[in-house]
Amino acid sequence: MSKVLMKGNEAVGAAAIKAGCKYFFGYPITPSSEIPEYMSKALPEAGGIFLQAESEVAAINMVYGAGGAGARVMTASSSPGLSLKQEGITYIAGAEIPCVIVNMMRGGPGLGSIQPGQADYFQSTRGGGNGDYRTLCYAPASIQEIVDLTILGFDKADYYRNPVLIVADGMIGQMMEAVEFKDPAPIDLPEKDWATTGTGGKRQPNIVNSLFLQAEELQAHNIRLEKKYKAIEENEVMYEAYGLEDAEVVLVAYGTTSRIVKTAMKQAEAKGIKVGIIRPITLWPFPNDVFKTIGNKAKGILTVEMSAGQMIDDVKIAIEGRLPVYFNGTQGGMVPTPASVLVDIEKIAGGIK
C-alpha cells in the first residue's frame, strides 16, 4: 500500500472516514481547525454529513443524537473546546453511546495559547464531567499512529458502547508525515439493537438516556458500567517499553514528548548511561504493570510532560514507592528539549548531588 504525506489533523479525518464515520459535528478552534475543514469537504464526498455547529456544546449533543441512532460519529476540538463538551461527554458515557472525540491539546489554563500542550491529562483520564465514568484514551506519538488509533477507536467505541478519546498535543495535529491507511484487524462487534432507529411498528421503542430517578436503579447502572471499565482495564492497555532491565534511569513520556526523550536517551547512552523508556499509548487505562519490570539497577524515574506535572501522579501510583520519581516539565506551549532532559538524566544517574 502506498504512503501519502498528510498533516496530522487531515490524517485524523481521513482515518475516520476509512473507519466508516458518517457524521462529524464540530466547531473550529486552533490547533484542530483543519479537522472540521477537511471533513467539510471529504465527508460529504464519502456519503456522510458534516455540520458546523453553533458551539462546542451543540456539537457534542449532536454527537449524542447521531451516536444514539447507531451511526459512527466523531467530533474534534482543542483544550478549552473540550472543556465545553464535558457535560455532553458524561451524558454520552452514562447513556453508553459509542463515538470518537479528538482533542488536539494546546496550552492552558483558560484560553491559554495556541501552542501545543499536554495539560489536559487530568481531564482526559479522570473523566472531566460529573459522575463515575471512564473513557478509553489513546495518546498517539506520530501521524501514522494517530491514523491507526482513530480507526481502532471506532471499533473499540462500538465494542464497549463507550466514548473513546484521541488525545494529542497540537504539534501532532500540525506536523506532516508519510502515512498509509491499513485495513484494521477484524473484530466481532455487537449488534446495535439498542439504537433509536425507529420501530417500524415491529418492536417497542428503544430509550437511550442517562437519567435514573431511583437511587437503586442508578446504583445498579453504575455497577454495570464499572464492570465494563474493568474489562477495558484488563484488555485494552497499550504501551511501548524497552531497555528497562538494565536501565539506570527510566524515562516516561507520551505523544510528541516521547519522541524528544528518545533523542535524549541516545545522547545519554553515548555517555555510557543506560536509559529505559516507557511510553503509554493508552493514558487510560494506564500501563501500571510494565513498571514492575524495571530492573534493580534503576536509580530513578524521570517523567517528562508539557504540563506542570499530571501524568506523574499515575507514574507514582504505578511504581508504588519503589523508586524516586523526578519531573521535567514545560508549560504554556513550550516544548522540552533533549538537552534539558539529558541534564536531568545525568543528575539522576549521578545520584542527584
mmCIF file of C-alpha atoms in Angstrom:
data_model
loop_
_atom_site.group_PDB
_atom_site.id
_atom_site.type_symbol
_atom_site.label_atom_id
_atom_site.label_comp_id
_atom_site.label_asym_id
_atom_site.label_seq_id
_atom_site.Cartn_x
_atom_site.Cartn_y
_atom_site.Cartn_z
ATOM 1 C CA MET A 1 0.000 0.000 0.000
ATOM 2 C CA SER A 2 1.392 3.386 -0.986
ATOM 3 C CA LYS A 3 2.096 6.116 1.546
ATOM 4 C CA VAL A 4 0.798 9.666 1.377
ATOM 5 C CA LEU A 5 2.137 12.831 3.009
ATOM 6 C CA MET A 6 -0.507 14.316 5.297
ATOM 7 C CA LYS A 7 -0.860 16.809 8.106
ATOM 8 C CA GLY A 8 -1.953 15.199 11.364
ATOM 9 C CA ASN A 9 -5.316 16.947 11.504
ATOM 10 C CA GLU A 10 -6.194 15.900 7.967
ATOM 11 C CA ALA A 11 -4.999 12.347 8.610
ATOM 12 C CA VAL A 12 -7.421 12.093 11.552
ATOM 13 C CA GLY A 13 -10.305 12.958 9.254
ATOM 14 C CA ALA A 14 -9.187 10.557 6.554
ATOM 15 C CA ALA A 15 -8.822 7.764 9.111
ATOM 16 C CA ALA A 16 -12.295 8.428 10.486
ATOM 17 C CA ILE A 17 -13.814 8.174 7.018
ATOM 18 C CA LYS A 18 -11.955 4.919 6.388
ATOM 19 C CA ALA A 19 -13.354 3.619 9.675
ATOM 20 C CA GLY A 20 -16.894 4.292 8.476
ATOM 21 C CA CYS A 21 -17.591 7.596 10.199
ATOM 22 C CA LYS A 22 -20.751 9.048 8.649
ATOM 23 C CA TYR A 23 -21.269 12.184 10.737
ATOM 24 C CA PHE A 24 -18.985 14.911 12.006
ATOM 25 C CA PHE A 25 -20.158 17.771 14.195
ATOM 26 C CA GLY A 26 -17.715 20.385 15.387
ATOM 27 C CA TYR A 27 -16.688 23.976 15.880
ATOM 28 C CA PRO A 28 -13.312 25.360 14.745
ATOM 29 C CA ILE A 29 -10.553 26.099 17.242
ATOM 30 C CA THR A 30 -6.781 26.257 16.795
ATOM 31 C CA PRO A 31 -4.816 23.953 16.561
ATOM 32 C CA SER A 32 -7.534 21.476 15.493
ATOM 33 C CA SER A 33 -9.400 23.567 12.912
ATOM 34 C CA GLU A 34 -8.116 21.618 9.903
ATOM 35 C CA ILE A 35 -10.067 18.575 11.113
ATOM 36 C CA PRO A 36 -13.512 20.117 10.506
ATOM 37 C CA GLU A 37 -12.127 21.901 7.441
ATOM 38 C CA TYR A 38 -11.020 18.557 5.964
ATOM 39 C CA MET A 39 -14.237 16.792 6.945
ATOM 40 C CA SER A 40 -16.412 19.554 5.455
ATOM 41 C CA LYS A 41 -15.127 18.562 2.020
ATOM 42 C CA ALA A 42 -14.175 14.905 2.304
ATOM 43 C CA LEU A 43 -17.050 13.514 4.391
ATOM 44 C CA PRO A 44 -19.898 14.534 2.031
ATOM 45 C CA GLU A 45 -17.859 13.105 -0.856
ATOM 46 C CA ALA A 46 -17.810 9.796 1.059
ATOM 47 C CA GLY A 47 -21.573 9.835 1.584
ATOM 48 C CA GLY A 48 -21.517 11.307 5.075
ATOM 49 C CA ILE A 49 -22.728 14.533 6.646
ATOM 50 C CA PHE A 50 -20.638 17.399 8.025
ATOM 51 C CA LEU A 51 -22.218 20.121 10.109
ATOM 52 C CA GLN A 52 -20.507 23.063 11.768
ATOM 53 C CA ALA A 53 -22.452 23.532 14.965
ATOM 54 C CA GLU A 54 -23.112 26.901 16.566
ATOM 55 C CA SER A 55 -20.935 25.945 19.542
ATOM 56 C CA GLU A 56 -18.969 23.116 21.119
ATOM 57 C CA VAL A 57 -21.937 22.406 23.400
ATOM 58 C CA ALA A 58 -24.211 21.994 20.404
ATOM 59 C CA ALA A 59 -21.671 19.811 18.605
ATOM 60 C CA ILE A 60 -21.319 17.249 21.394
ATOM 61 C CA ASN A 61 -25.096 16.981 21.759
ATOM 62 C CA MET A 62 -25.374 16.342 18.022
ATOM 63 C CA VAL A 63 -22.830 13.561 18.517
ATOM 64 C CA TYR A 64 -25.115 12.180 21.238
ATOM 65 C CA GLY A 65 -28.023 12.144 18.812
ATOM 66 C CA ALA A 66 -26.225 10.544 15.875
ATOM 67 C CA GLY A 67 -24.458 8.005 18.077
ATOM 68 C CA GLY A 68 -27.737 7.187 19.807
ATOM 69 C CA ALA A 69 -29.178 6.340 16.390
ATOM 70 C CA GLY A 70 -26.346 3.848 15.862
ATOM 71 C CA ALA A 71 -24.207 5.852 13.430
ATOM 72 C CA ARG A 72 -20.435 6.143 13.592
ATOM 73 C CA VAL A 73 -19.814 9.749 14.573
ATOM 74 C CA MET A 74 -16.897 11.952 15.565
ATOM 75 C CA THR A 75 -16.166 15.401 16.900
ATOM 76 C CA ALA A 76 -12.877 17.233 17.442
ATOM 77 C CA SER A 77 -11.669 20.288 19.302
ATOM 78 C CA SER A 78 -8.802 21.702 21.349
ATOM 79 C CA SER A 79 -8.484 22.100 25.122
ATOM 80 C CA PRO A 80 -10.998 24.867 26.087
ATOM 81 C CA GLY A 81 -13.336 23.491 23.425
ATOM 82 C CA LEU A 82 -13.163 20.073 25.075
ATOM 83 C CA SER A 83 -13.977 21.709 28.400
ATOM 84 C CA LEU A 84 -17.231 22.970 26.893
ATOM 85 C CA LYS A 85 -18.056 19.427 25.735
ATOM 86 C CA GLN A 86 -17.654 17.789 29.138
ATOM 87 C CA GLU A 87 -21.335 17.845 30.107
ATOM 88 C CA GLY A 88 -22.222 16.151 26.833
ATOM 89 C CA ILE A 89 -19.431 13.595 27.229
ATOM 90 C CA THR A 90 -20.645 12.469 30.653
ATOM 91 C CA TYR A 91 -24.201 12.195 29.247
ATOM 92 C CA ILE A 92 -22.837 10.095 26.374
ATOM 93 C CA ALA A 93 -20.860 7.855 28.736
ATOM 94 C CA GLY A 94 -23.872 7.472 31.020
ATOM 95 C CA ALA A 95 -26.128 6.589 28.071
ATOM 96 C CA GLU A 96 -23.445 4.224 26.671
ATOM 97 C CA ILE A 97 -23.221 5.894 23.277
ATOM 98 C CA PRO A 98 -20.211 4.971 21.103
ATOM 99 C CA CYS A 99 -18.333 7.860 19.484
ATOM 100 C CA VAL A 100 -14.802 9.158 18.908
ATOM 101 C CA ILE A 101 -13.688 12.502 20.328
ATOM 102 C CA VAL A 102 -10.388 14.111 19.301
ATOM 103 C CA ASN A 103 -8.533 16.666 21.433
ATOM 104 C CA MET A 104 -5.565 18.467 19.877
ATOM 105 C CA MET A 105 -4.283 19.918 23.137
ATOM 106 C CA ARG A 106 -2.976 23.445 23.483
ATOM 107 C CA GLY A 107 -1.537 25.467 26.347
ATOM 108 C CA GLY A 108 -3.787 26.455 29.250
ATOM 109 C CA PRO A 109 -5.470 27.046 31.601
ATOM 110 C CA GLY A 110 -8.365 29.046 30.227
ATOM 111 C CA LEU A 111 -7.883 30.230 26.665
ATOM 112 C CA GLY A 112 -4.134 29.834 27.207
ATOM 113 C CA SER A 113 -2.282 29.739 23.911
ATOM 114 C CA ILE A 114 -2.482 28.064 20.521
ATOM 115 C CA GLN A 115 0.850 26.276 21.017
ATOM 116 C CA PRO A 116 0.985 22.535 21.864
ATOM 117 C CA GLY A 117 0.440 21.328 25.414
ATOM 118 C CA GLN A 118 -0.293 18.229 27.480
ATOM 119 C CA ALA A 119 -2.091 19.784 30.437
ATOM 120 C CA ASP A 120 -5.428 18.092 29.660
ATOM 121 C CA TYR A 121 -4.204 14.785 31.098
ATOM 122 C CA PHE A 122 -6.330 15.028 34.239
ATOM 123 C CA GLN A 123 -9.389 15.991 32.208
ATOM 124 C CA SER A 124 -8.827 13.107 29.788
ATOM 125 C CA THR A 125 -8.085 10.321 32.273
ATOM 126 C CA ARG A 126 -10.244 11.295 35.241
ATOM 127 C CA GLY A 127 -13.463 11.946 33.353
ATOM 128 C CA GLY A 128 -13.803 15.718 33.079
ATOM 129 C CA GLY A 129 -17.535 15.707 33.640
ATOM 130 C CA ASN A 130 -19.609 14.644 36.622
ATOM 131 C CA GLY A 131 -20.089 11.131 37.922
ATOM 132 C CA ASP A 132 -18.192 7.845 37.918
ATOM 133 C CA TYR A 133 -17.316 7.224 34.294
ATOM 134 C CA ARG A 134 -14.251 6.452 32.196
ATOM 135 C CA THR A 135 -13.257 6.915 28.558
ATOM 136 C CA LEU A 136 -10.687 4.808 26.737
ATOM 137 C CA CYS A 137 -7.959 7.349 25.956
ATOM 138 C CA TYR A 138 -5.329 6.953 23.217
ATOM 139 C CA ALA A 139 -2.204 9.133 23.007
ATOM 140 C CA PRO A 140 -0.537 8.832 19.579
ATOM 141 C CA ALA A 141 3.096 9.853 19.043
ATOM 142 C CA SER A 142 3.125 10.039 15.230
ATOM 143 C CA ILE A 143 0.817 10.708 12.313
ATOM 144 C CA GLN A 144 0.788 7.010 11.427
ATOM 145 C CA GLU A 145 -0.199 6.164 14.969
ATOM 146 C CA ILE A 146 -2.994 8.718 15.082
ATOM 147 C CA VAL A 147 -4.381 7.158 11.888
ATOM 148 C CA ASP A 148 -4.205 3.646 13.310
ATOM 149 C CA LEU A 149 -5.640 4.621 16.694
ATOM 150 C CA THR A 150 -8.500 6.616 15.177
ATOM 151 C CA ILE A 151 -9.564 3.598 13.128
ATOM 152 C CA LEU A 152 -9.155 1.324 16.150
ATOM 153 C CA GLY A 153 -11.027 3.826 18.305
ATOM 154 C CA PHE A 154 -14.225 3.479 16.293
ATOM 155 C CA ASP A 155 -14.166 -0.301 16.714
ATOM 156 C CA LYS A 156 -13.487 -0.061 20.445
ATOM 157 C CA ALA A 157 -16.214 2.554 20.897
ATOM 158 C CA ASP A 158 -18.736 0.208 19.287
ATOM 159 C CA TYR A 159 -17.409 -2.844 21.126
ATOM 160 C CA TYR A 160 -17.724 -1.295 24.582
ATOM 161 C CA ARG A 161 -20.568 1.143 23.834
ATOM 162 C CA ASN A 162 -18.419 3.930 25.204
ATOM 163 C CA PRO A 163 -16.867 7.214 24.025
ATOM 164 C CA VAL A 164 -13.202 6.982 23.006
ATOM 165 C CA LEU A 165 -10.777 9.900 23.265
ATOM 166 C CA ILE A 166 -7.850 10.531 20.924
ATOM 167 C CA VAL A 167 -5.573 12.902 22.850
ATOM 168 C CA ALA A 168 -2.628 14.516 21.074
ATOM 169 C CA ASP A 169 -0.683 17.712 21.558
ATOM 170 C CA GLY A 170 -1.206 20.346 18.880
ATOM 171 C CA MET A 171 2.176 19.661 17.311
ATOM 172 C CA ILE A 172 0.962 16.265 16.114
ATOM 173 C CA GLY A 173 -2.054 17.935 14.545
ATOM 174 C CA GLN A 174 0.116 20.424 12.679
ATOM 175 C CA MET A 175 3.104 18.342 11.584
ATOM 176 C CA MET A 176 3.240 16.366 8.333
ATOM 177 C CA GLU A 177 4.466 12.791 7.902
ATOM 178 C CA ALA A 178 4.041 9.949 5.431
ATOM 179 C CA VAL A 179 1.227 7.557 6.374
ATOM 180 C CA GLU A 180 -0.566 4.561 4.967
ATOM 181 C CA PHE A 181 -4.153 3.586 5.622
ATOM 182 C CA LYS A 182 -4.090 -0.082 6.515
ATOM 183 C CA ASP A 183 -7.146 -2.264 6.928
ATOM 184 C CA PRO A 184 -7.703 -2.922 10.636
ATOM 185 C CA ALA A 185 -7.776 -6.414 12.098
ATOM 186 C CA PRO A 186 -11.347 -7.729 12.049
ATOM 187 C CA ILE A 187 -13.218 -7.559 15.334
ATOM 188 C CA ASP A 188 -16.573 -9.091 16.238
ATOM 189 C CA LEU A 189 -18.809 -6.166 17.117
ATOM 190 C CA PRO A 190 -22.171 -6.456 18.872
ATOM 191 C CA GLU A 191 -25.375 -5.600 17.068
ATOM 192 C CA LYS A 192 -26.704 -2.122 17.824
ATOM 193 C CA ASP A 193 -30.107 -3.416 18.823
ATOM 194 C CA TRP A 194 -30.257 -0.679 21.462
ATOM 195 C CA ALA A 195 -30.154 2.176 18.920
ATOM 196 C CA THR A 196 -33.036 4.563 18.277
ATOM 197 C CA THR A 197 -33.528 3.694 14.628
ATOM 198 C CA GLY A 198 -37.334 3.758 14.521
ATOM 199 C CA THR A 199 -39.573 0.837 15.376
ATOM 200 C CA GLY A 200 -41.389 0.404 12.086
ATOM 201 C CA GLY A 201 -44.277 -0.797 14.247
ATOM 202 C CA LYS A 202 -42.376 -4.056 14.841
ATOM 203 C CA ARG A 203 -40.917 -3.568 18.325
ATOM 204 C CA GLN A 204 -41.083 -1.476 21.457
ATOM 205 C CA PRO A 205 -39.220 1.866 21.239
ATOM 206 C CA ASN A 206 -35.629 1.947 22.449
ATOM 207 C CA ILE A 207 -34.864 4.539 25.101
ATOM 208 C CA VAL A 208 -31.331 5.951 25.287
ATOM 209 C CA ASN A 209 -30.566 8.307 28.162
ATOM 210 C CA SER A 210 -28.508 8.686 31.316
ATOM 211 C CA LEU A 211 -31.331 9.572 33.706
ATOM 212 C CA PHE A 212 -32.209 7.173 36.533
ATOM 213 C CA LEU A 213 -34.554 8.728 39.098
ATOM 214 C CA GLN A 214 -34.494 5.792 41.514
ATOM 215 C CA ALA A 215 -31.305 5.535 43.570
ATOM 216 C CA GLU A 216 -31.276 1.735 43.450
ATOM 217 C CA GLU A 217 -31.655 1.764 39.679
ATOM 218 C CA LEU A 218 -28.810 4.274 39.215
ATOM 219 C CA GLN A 219 -26.537 2.294 41.512
ATOM 220 C CA ALA A 220 -27.190 -0.882 39.523
ATOM 221 C CA HIS A 221 -26.416 1.021 36.303
ATOM 222 C CA ASN A 222 -23.152 2.327 37.742
ATOM 223 C CA ILE A 223 -22.130 -1.136 38.935
ATOM 224 C CA ARG A 224 -22.690 -2.461 35.422
ATOM 225 C CA LEU A 225 -20.621 0.395 33.969
ATOM 226 C CA GLU A 226 -17.822 -0.393 36.424
ATOM 227 C CA LYS A 227 -17.697 -3.969 35.120
ATOM 228 C CA LYS A 228 -17.266 -2.577 31.620
ATOM 229 C CA TYR A 229 -14.480 -0.250 32.723
ATOM 230 C CA LYS A 230 -12.780 -3.161 34.486
ATOM 231 C CA ALA A 231 -12.860 -5.135 31.229
ATOM 232 C CA ILE A 232 -11.261 -2.177 29.423
ATOM 233 C CA GLU A 233 -8.522 -2.045 32.063
ATOM 234 C CA GLU A 234 -7.859 -5.753 31.645
ATOM 235 C CA ASN A 235 -7.919 -5.883 27.845
ATOM 236 C CA GLU A 236 -7.026 -2.521 26.296
ATOM 237 C CA VAL A 237 -3.714 -1.382 27.841
ATOM 238 C CA MET A 238 -1.208 -0.305 25.178
ATOM 239 C CA TYR A 239 2.352 0.922 25.654
ATOM 240 C CA GLU A 240 5.872 0.913 24.208
ATOM 241 C CA ALA A 241 8.769 0.000 26.501
ATOM 242 C CA TYR A 242 12.383 -1.013 26.127
ATOM 243 C CA GLY A 243 15.690 -1.030 27.970
ATOM 244 C CA LEU A 244 14.059 -1.495 31.378
ATOM 245 C CA GLU A 245 16.024 -4.493 32.650
ATOM 246 C CA ASP A 246 19.412 -2.782 32.938
ATOM 247 C CA ALA A 247 18.347 0.897 32.938
ATOM 248 C CA GLU A 248 19.905 3.323 35.396
ATOM 249 C CA VAL A 249 17.256 5.905 34.548
ATOM 250 C CA VAL A 250 13.767 5.240 33.164
ATOM 251 C CA LEU A 251 12.046 7.955 31.118
ATOM 252 C CA VAL A 252 8.248 8.140 30.953
ATOM 253 C CA ALA A 253 6.589 10.305 28.298
ATOM 254 C CA TYR A 254 3.787 10.240 25.731
ATOM 255 C CA GLY A 255 2.938 11.962 22.467
ATOM 256 C CA THR A 256 5.461 14.379 20.953
ATOM 257 C CA THR A 257 7.376 14.454 24.243
ATOM 258 C CA SER A 258 8.139 10.749 23.893
ATOM 259 C CA ARG A 259 9.933 11.460 20.613
ATOM 260 C CA ILE A 260 12.070 14.083 22.337
ATOM 261 C CA VAL A 261 13.093 11.774 25.181
ATOM 262 C CA LYS A 262 14.198 9.106 22.697
ATOM 263 C CA THR A 263 16.775 11.572 21.394
ATOM 264 C CA ALA A 264 17.871 12.315 24.962
ATOM 265 C CA MET A 265 18.170 8.586 25.612
ATOM 266 C CA LYS A 266 20.582 8.183 22.682
ATOM 267 C CA GLN A 267 22.645 11.117 23.904
ATOM 268 C CA ALA A 268 22.799 9.651 27.411
ATOM 269 C CA GLU A 269 23.804 6.227 26.186
ATOM 270 C CA ALA A 270 26.603 7.825 24.156
ATOM 271 C CA LYS A 271 27.896 8.986 27.547
ATOM 272 C CA GLY A 272 27.641 5.492 28.986
ATOM 273 C CA ILE A 273 24.352 5.903 30.885
ATOM 274 C CA LYS A 274 21.827 3.093 30.459
ATOM 275 C CA VAL A 275 18.352 4.509 29.846
ATOM 276 C CA GLY A 276 14.976 2.817 29.506
ATOM 277 C CA ILE A 277 11.718 4.249 28.197
ATOM 278 C CA ILE A 278 8.052 3.661 28.977
ATOM 279 C CA ARG A 279 5.637 5.320 26.547
ATOM 280 C CA PRO A 280 1.961 4.959 27.470
ATOM 281 C CA ILE A 281 -0.179 4.654 24.339
ATOM 282 C CA THR A 282 -3.327 4.382 26.420
ATOM 283 C CA LEU A 283 -3.375 7.120 29.044
ATOM 284 C CA TRP A 284 -6.392 5.332 30.459
ATOM 285 C CA PRO A 285 -6.104 2.523 31.175
ATOM 286 C CA PHE A 286 -2.575 3.394 32.327
ATOM 287 C CA PRO A 287 0.088 0.665 31.850
ATOM 288 C CA ASN A 288 0.778 0.076 35.553
ATOM 289 C CA ASP A 289 2.120 -3.460 35.220
ATOM 290 C CA VAL A 290 5.061 -2.569 32.952
ATOM 291 C CA PHE A 291 6.617 -0.597 35.820
ATOM 292 C CA LYS A 292 7.047 -3.902 37.680
ATOM 293 C CA THR A 293 9.557 -4.998 35.028
ATOM 294 C CA ILE A 294 12.057 -2.215 35.791
ATOM 295 C CA GLY A 295 15.349 -3.813 36.847
ATOM 296 C CA ASN A 296 17.168 -3.336 40.137
ATOM 297 C CA LYS A 297 19.874 -1.141 38.585
ATOM 298 C CA ALA A 298 17.448 1.770 38.230
ATOM 299 C CA LYS A 299 18.194 4.834 40.341
ATOM 300 C CA GLY A 300 15.089 6.791 39.444
ATOM 301 C CA ILE A 301 12.299 7.586 37.014
ATOM 302 C CA LEU A 302 12.048 10.823 35.053
ATOM 303 C CA THR A 303 8.594 11.843 33.862
ATOM 304 C CA VAL A 304 8.649 14.376 31.016
ATOM 305 C CA GLU A 305 5.489 16.325 30.162
ATOM 306 C CA MET A 306 4.330 19.555 28.574
ATOM 307 C CA SER A 307 2.499 20.473 31.771
ATOM 308 C CA ALA A 308 3.158 21.296 35.409
ATOM 309 C CA GLY A 309 3.033 17.563 36.140
ATOM 310 C CA GLN A 310 -0.108 15.460 35.702
ATOM 311 C CA MET A 311 0.853 12.033 34.370
ATOM 312 C CA ILE A 312 3.483 11.972 37.120
ATOM 313 C CA ASP A 313 0.687 11.100 39.576
ATOM 314 C CA ASP A 314 -0.053 7.888 37.680
ATOM 315 C CA VAL A 315 3.672 7.098 37.465
ATOM 316 C CA LYS A 316 3.953 7.414 41.260
ATOM 317 C CA ILE A 317 0.954 5.145 41.714
ATOM 318 C CA ALA A 318 2.375 2.573 39.301
ATOM 319 C CA ILE A 319 5.869 2.455 40.857
ATOM 320 C CA GLU A 320 4.403 2.070 44.380
ATOM 321 C CA GLY A 321 7.255 3.946 46.064
ATOM 322 C CA ARG A 322 9.964 1.512 44.881
ATOM 323 C CA LEU A 323 11.908 4.261 43.106
ATOM 324 C CA PRO A 324 12.114 8.052 43.338
ATOM 325 C CA VAL A 325 10.170 9.866 40.628
ATOM 326 C CA TYR A 326 11.525 13.117 39.177
ATOM 327 C CA PHE A 327 9.925 15.590 36.799
ATOM 328 C CA ASN A 328 10.919 17.606 33.747
ATOM 329 C CA GLY A 329 8.151 19.871 32.529
ATOM 330 C CA THR A 330 7.404 22.770 30.224
ATOM 331 C CA GLN A 331 4.245 24.853 30.124
ATOM 332 C CA GLY A 332 2.323 27.372 28.080
ATOM 333 C CA GLY A 333 3.217 25.872 24.718
ATOM 334 C CA MET A 334 6.924 25.491 25.412
ATOM 335 C CA VAL A 335 8.377 22.179 24.216
ATOM 336 C CA PRO A 336 11.051 20.322 26.228
ATOM 337 C CA THR A 337 14.469 19.895 24.612
ATOM 338 C CA PRO A 338 16.647 16.772 24.559
ATOM 339 C CA ALA A 339 19.381 18.854 26.211
ATOM 340 C CA SER A 340 17.214 19.681 29.242
ATOM 341 C CA VAL A 341 16.162 16.038 29.584
ATOM 342 C CA LEU A 342 19.784 14.907 29.315
ATOM 343 C CA VAL A 343 20.780 17.202 32.200
ATOM 344 C CA ASP A 344 18.190 15.523 34.424
ATOM 345 C CA ILE A 345 19.223 12.042 33.281
ATOM 346 C CA GLU A 346 22.808 12.773 34.270
ATOM 347 C CA LYS A 347 21.715 14.102 37.670
ATOM 348 C CA ILE A 348 19.644 11.005 38.417
ATOM 349 C CA ALA A 349 22.378 8.638 37.214
ATOM 350 C CA GLY A 350 24.851 10.509 39.381
ATOM 351 C CA GLY A 351 22.692 10.291 42.468
ATOM 352 C CA ILE A 352 21.278 13.879 42.370
ATOM 353 C CA LYS A 353 24.154 15.724 44.036
#
